[in-house]
């Protein structure tokens, strides 16, 4: 998948390449579009100027991942002050009798609840296509899990009050951006041996921030009682 020119910054420096007789070596990698990363002789290990090849032969910008010299990262920039609760399980309801001064209630059982959360992650990028791999570097509260509670604790009730054991997943809304991207210099380079008819281009790495993401990070999960009066 590709990043459009809207994320480009002007004035990016280009690292000069040293000439050598060594052959280019193809190295498969992923980006915002399928592409091939070619090792560049004479460039330091922490290279900021590399030869890469998009599957469509374009010069569009590319996000770095585990196969590229530099990696795009997700950065948290803002978190909500308050958390919110997702009640993943509700147990049987108990009511304290009206004709007693007070009472205590304990469900006195163990409960394990499996839960799954399929929404809550939003990714907005200044590009026409988004790769699924961006989910992997974006913090998430966890798509699934389980909560186990041993309800041996008690709660005090007033006459007529209701109590119900519940299991809670507590979350906090968090926002962030992506940091790091490869910008094309517009200069061509040798294509990958596996795709000799393709077009490859020189790219400079920039640590600029781009795009945005929002998700609900898991803070904790626990069991408690929901107490109310009708």
CSV table of C-alpha atoms in Angstrom, one decimal:
chain,number,residue,atom,x,y,z
A,1,UNK,CA,0.0,0.0,0.0
A,2,UNK,CA,1.2,3.5,-0.7
A,3,UNK,CA,1.4,6.8,1.0
A,4,UNK,CA,0.4,9.8,-1.2
A,5,UNK,CA,2.4,12.9,-1.7
A,6,UNK,CA,0.3,14.7,0.8
A,7,UNK,CA,2.6,13.5,3.6
A,8,UNK,CA,5.8,14.7,1.9
A,9,UNK,CA,8.0,17.4,3.5
A,10,UNK,CA,10.1,19.6,1.3
A,11,UNK,CA,13.8,20.1,1.8
A,12,UNK,CA,14.6,16.5,2.8
A,13,UNK,CA,18.3,15.8,2.4
A,14,UNK,CA,19.6,13.0,0.2
A,15,UNK,CA,22.5,10.9,1.4
A,16,UNK,CA,25.1,10.6,-1.3
A,17,UNK,CA,25.8,7.1,-2.6
A,18,UNK,CA,29.3,5.7,-3.0
A,19,UNK,CA,30.0,3.8,-6.2
A,20,UNK,CA,30.9,0.2,-6.0
A,21,UNK,CA,31.0,-2.9,-8.1
A,22,UNK,CA,29.0,-5.0,-5.7
A,23,UNK,CA,25.6,-6.2,-7.0
A,24,UNK,CA,22.3,-5.2,-5.6
A,25,UNK,CA,20.7,-7.7,-3.3
A,26,UNK,CA,16.9,-8.1,-3.2
A,27,UNK,CA,15.2,-8.1,0.1
A,28,UNK,CA,11.4,-8.6,0.4
A,29,UNK,CA,9.5,-6.3,2.7
A,30,UNK,CA,6.1,-4.9,3.3
A,31,UNK,CA,5.0,-1.2,3.1
A,32,UNK,CA,1.9,0.7,2.6
A,33,UNK,CA,2.0,-0.9,-0.8
A,34,UNK,CA,3.8,-4.2,-1.7
A,35,UNK,CA,7.4,-3.4,-2.5
A,36,UNK,CA,10.9,-4.7,-2.5
A,37,UNK,CA,13.7,-3.2,-0.5
A,38,UNK,CA,17.2,-3.3,-2.0
A,39,UNK,CA,20.3,-3.1,0.1
A,40,UNK,CA,22.4,-0.1,-0.9
A,41,UNK,CA,26.2,-0.6,-0.8
A,42,UNK,CA,28.2,2.1,0.9
A,43,UNK,CA,25.3,3.1,3.2
A,44,UNK,CA,25.6,2.8,6.9
A,45,UNK,CA,23.6,0.2,8.8
A,46,UNK,CA,21.3,2.9,10.1
A,47,UNK,CA,20.6,3.9,6.5
A,48,UNK,CA,18.4,6.8,5.8
A,49,UNK,CA,18.7,6.5,2.0
A,50,UNK,CA,17.6,3.2,0.4
A,51,UNK,CA,16.5,1.7,-2.8
A,52,UNK,CA,12.9,0.4,-2.8
A,53,UNK,CA,10.4,-0.8,-5.3
A,54,UNK,CA,6.6,-0.5,-5.1
A,55,UNK,CA,4.6,-3.2,-6.9
A,56,UNK,CA,3.0,-0.6,-9.1
A,57,UNK,CA,6.3,1.1,-9.9
A,58,UNK,CA,5.2,4.4,-8.4
A,59,UNK,CA,7.4,6.8,-6.3
A,60,UNK,CA,4.8,7.1,-3.6
A,61,UNK,CA,5.9,7.3,0.0
A,62,UNK,CA,6.4,4.1,2.1
A,63,UNK,CA,6.0,3.3,5.8
A,64,UNK,CA,8.9,1.3,7.3
A,65,UNK,CA,8.3,-2.1,9.0
A,66,UNK,CA,10.3,-5.0,10.3
A,67,UNK,CA,11.9,-5.7,7.0
A,68,UNK,CA,13.1,-2.1,6.3
A,69,UNK,CA,16.2,-0.4,7.9
A,70,UNK,CA,13.9,2.1,9.7
A,71,UNK,CA,10.6,1.3,11.3
A,72,UNK,CA,7.3,3.3,11.5
A,73,UNK,CA,6.1,3.5,15.1
A,74,UNK,CA,2.8,4.4,16.7
A,75,UNK,CA,3.1,7.3,19.2
A,76,UNK,CA,0.5,8.1,21.9
A,77,UNK,CA,-0.2,11.8,22.0
A,78,UNK,CA,-3.4,12.1,24.2
A,79,UNK,CA,-5.3,10.0,26.7
A,80,UNK,CA,-8.7,10.6,28.2
A,81,UNK,CA,-8.7,11.6,31.9
A,82,UNK,CA,-11.5,9.2,32.8
A,83,UNK,CA,-12.0,5.6,32.1
A,84,UNK,CA,-15.2,3.8,31.1
A,85,UNK,CA,-16.6,0.4,31.9
A,86,UNK,CA,-17.7,-2.5,29.7
A,87,UNK,CA,-19.8,-5.0,31.7
A,88,UNK,CA,-18.9,-8.3,30.1
A,89,UNK,CA,-21.1,-10.4,32.4
A,90,UNK,CA,-24.1,-9.9,34.8
A,91,UNK,CA,-25.0,-12.5,37.4
A,92,UNK,CA,-28.3,-13.2,39.3
A,93,UNK,CA,-30.1,-10.4,41.1
A,94,UNK,CA,-30.6,-10.4,44.9
A,95,UNK,CA,-32.9,-8.0,46.8
A,96,UNK,CA,-32.4,-7.2,50.5
A,97,UNK,CA,-35.7,-7.7,52.3
A,98,UNK,CA,-37.7,-4.6,53.3
A,99,UNK,CA,-38.5,-5.8,56.8
A,100,UNK,CA,-34.8,-6.0,58.1
A,101,UNK,CA,-32.5,-3.3,59.4
A,102,UNK,CA,-29.9,-4.2,56.8
A,103,UNK,CA,-28.3,-7.2,55.2
A,104,UNK,CA,-25.1,-8.4,53.5
A,105,UNK,CA,-24.9,-10.4,50.3
A,106,UNK,CA,-22.2,-12.6,48.8
A,107,UNK,CA,-22.7,-14.6,45.7
A,108,UNK,CA,-19.9,-17.0,46.8
A,109,UNK,CA,-19.2,-18.6,43.4
A,110,UNK,CA,-16.4,-18.4,40.9
A,111,UNK,CA,-17.1,-17.1,37.4
A,112,UNK,CA,-14.9,-17.1,34.2
A,113,UNK,CA,-16.2,-15.0,31.3
A,114,UNK,CA,-14.6,-15.0,27.8
A,115,UNK,CA,-15.1,-11.6,26.0
A,116,UNK,CA,-14.3,-10.2,22.6
A,117,UNK,CA,-14.2,-6.7,21.4
A,118,UNK,CA,-14.4,-6.1,17.7
A,119,UNK,CA,-14.7,-2.3,17.4
A,120,UNK,CA,-12.9,0.7,19.0
A,121,UNK,CA,-9.9,1.1,16.7
A,122,UNK,CA,-10.0,3.9,14.1
A,123,UNK,CA,-7.1,4.6,11.7
A,124,UNK,CA,-7.0,7.8,9.6
A,125,UNK,CA,-4.3,8.3,7.1
A,126,UNK,CA,-3.6,10.8,4.3
A,127,UNK,CA,-3.4,7.9,1.8
A,128,UNK,CA,-6.0,6.1,-0.3
A,129,UNK,CA,-5.3,2.6,1.0
A,130,UNK,CA,-4.5,1.2,4.5
A,131,UNK,CA,-2.6,-2.0,5.2
A,132,UNK,CA,-3.8,-4.4,7.9
A,133,UNK,CA,-0.3,-4.5,9.3
A,134,UNK,CA,-0.8,-1.0,10.8
A,135,UNK,CA,-3.2,-2.7,13.3
A,136,UNK,CA,-0.2,-4.6,14.6
A,137,UNK,CA,1.8,-1.5,15.6
A,138,UNK,CA,-1.2,0.4,16.9
A,139,UNK,CA,-2.0,-0.1,20.6
A,140,UNK,CA,-5.2,-1.9,21.3
A,141,UNK,CA,-6.9,-3.0,24.5
A,142,UNK,CA,-6.9,-6.6,23.2
A,143,UNK,CA,-9.4,-8.1,20.8
A,144,UNK,CA,-10.3,-10.9,23.2
A,145,UNK,CA,-9.6,-12.2,26.7
A,146,UNK,CA,-11.2,-13.7,29.8
A,147,UNK,CA,-11.9,-12.5,33.3
A,148,UNK,CA,-12.1,-14.9,36.3
A,149,UNK,CA,-13.6,-13.7,39.6
A,150,UNK,CA,-14.1,-15.6,42.8
A,151,UNK,CA,-17.0,-13.9,44.5
A,152,UNK,CA,-16.2,-14.6,48.2
A,153,UNK,CA,-16.5,-11.0,49.1
A,154,UNK,CA,-19.7,-9.4,50.5
A,155,UNK,CA,-21.5,-6.2,50.0
A,156,UNK,CA,-23.7,-4.4,52.5
A,157,UNK,CA,-27.3,-3.5,51.5
A,158,UNK,CA,-30.0,-1.3,52.8
A,159,UNK,CA,-33.6,-2.7,53.0
A,160,UNK,CA,-35.1,-3.0,49.5
A,161,UNK,CA,-31.8,-2.6,47.7
A,162,UNK,CA,-30.8,-4.8,44.8
A,163,UNK,CA,-27.3,-6.4,44.2
A,164,UNK,CA,-25.9,-8.2,41.2
A,165,UNK,CA,-22.4,-9.6,40.6
A,166,UNK,CA,-20.8,-8.2,37.5
A,167,UNK,CA,-17.5,-8.5,35.7
A,168,UNK,CA,-16.0,-5.3,34.2
A,169,UNK,CA,-13.4,-4.5,31.6
A,170,UNK,CA,-12.2,-0.9,32.2
A,171,UNK,CA,-10.9,1.1,29.3
A,172,UNK,CA,-9.4,4.5,28.4
A,173,UNK,CA,-9.8,6.3,25.1
A,174,UNK,CA,-6.4,7.0,23.7
A,175,UNK,CA,-5.3,8.9,20.6
A,176,UNK,CA,-2.0,8.8,18.7
A,177,UNK,CA,-0.1,9.3,15.4
A,178,UNK,CA,2.4,7.4,13.3
A,179,UNK,CA,6.1,8.4,13.3
A,180,UNK,CA,8.5,7.7,10.5
A,181,UNK,CA,8.1,7.4,6.8
A,182,UNK,CA,10.1,7.0,3.6
A,183,UNK,CA,9.9,9.8,1.0
A,184,UNK,CA,10.9,9.3,-2.6
A,185,UNK,CA,13.8,11.4,-3.9
A,186,UNK,CA,12.7,11.0,-7.5
A,187,UNK,CA,16.0,9.3,-8.4
A,188,UNK,CA,15.8,5.8,-9.9
A,189,UNK,CA,17.9,2.8,-8.8
A,190,UNK,CA,18.4,-0.8,-9.8
A,191,UNK,CA,15.2,-2.9,-9.6
A,192,UNK,CA,14.9,-6.2,-7.6
A,193,UNK,CA,16.4,-9.3,-9.4
A,194,UNK,CA,13.0,-10.9,-8.8
A,195,UNK,CA,11.3,-8.1,-10.7
A,196,UNK,CA,13.8,-6.8,-13.2
A,197,UNK,CA,11.2,-5.0,-15.3
A,198,UNK,CA,10.0,-3.0,-12.3
A,199,UNK,CA,11.0,0.5,-11.4
A,200,UNK,CA,12.8,1.2,-8.1
A,201,UNK,CA,13.5,4.5,-6.5
A,202,UNK,CA,15.8,6.1,-3.9
A,203,UNK,CA,14.0,6.9,-0.6
A,204,UNK,CA,15.0,9.1,2.3
A,205,UNK,CA,13.8,8.3,5.8
A,206,UNK,CA,12.0,11.0,7.8
A,207,UNK,CA,11.0,10.8,11.5
A,208,UNK,CA,8.0,13.1,10.9
A,209,UNK,CA,4.6,12.3,12.4
A,210,UNK,CA,1.7,11.6,10.1
A,211,UNK,CA,-1.8,10.1,10.2
A,212,UNK,CA,-3.8,9.4,13.4
A,213,UNK,CA,-5.3,6.5,15.3
A,214,UNK,CA,-7.8,6.2,18.2
A,215,UNK,CA,-8.5,3.2,20.3
A,216,UNK,CA,-9.8,2.1,23.7
A,217,UNK,CA,-6.9,0.7,25.7
A,218,UNK,CA,-7.6,-1.8,28.4
A,219,UNK,CA,-6.7,-0.5,31.9
A,220,UNK,CA,-7.9,-3.4,34.0
A,221,UNK,CA,-10.6,-6.1,34.5
A,222,UNK,CA,-12.3,-7.1,37.7
A,223,UNK,CA,-15.4,-8.4,39.4
A,224,UNK,CA,-17.7,-6.4,41.7
A,225,UNK,CA,-21.3,-5.9,42.6
A,226,UNK,CA,-23.8,-3.6,41.0
A,227,UNK,CA,-26.0,-2.2,43.8
A,228,UNK,CA,-29.1,-0.1,43.1
A,229,UNK,CA,-32.5,0.9,44.5
A,230,UNK,CA,-35.6,0.6,42.4
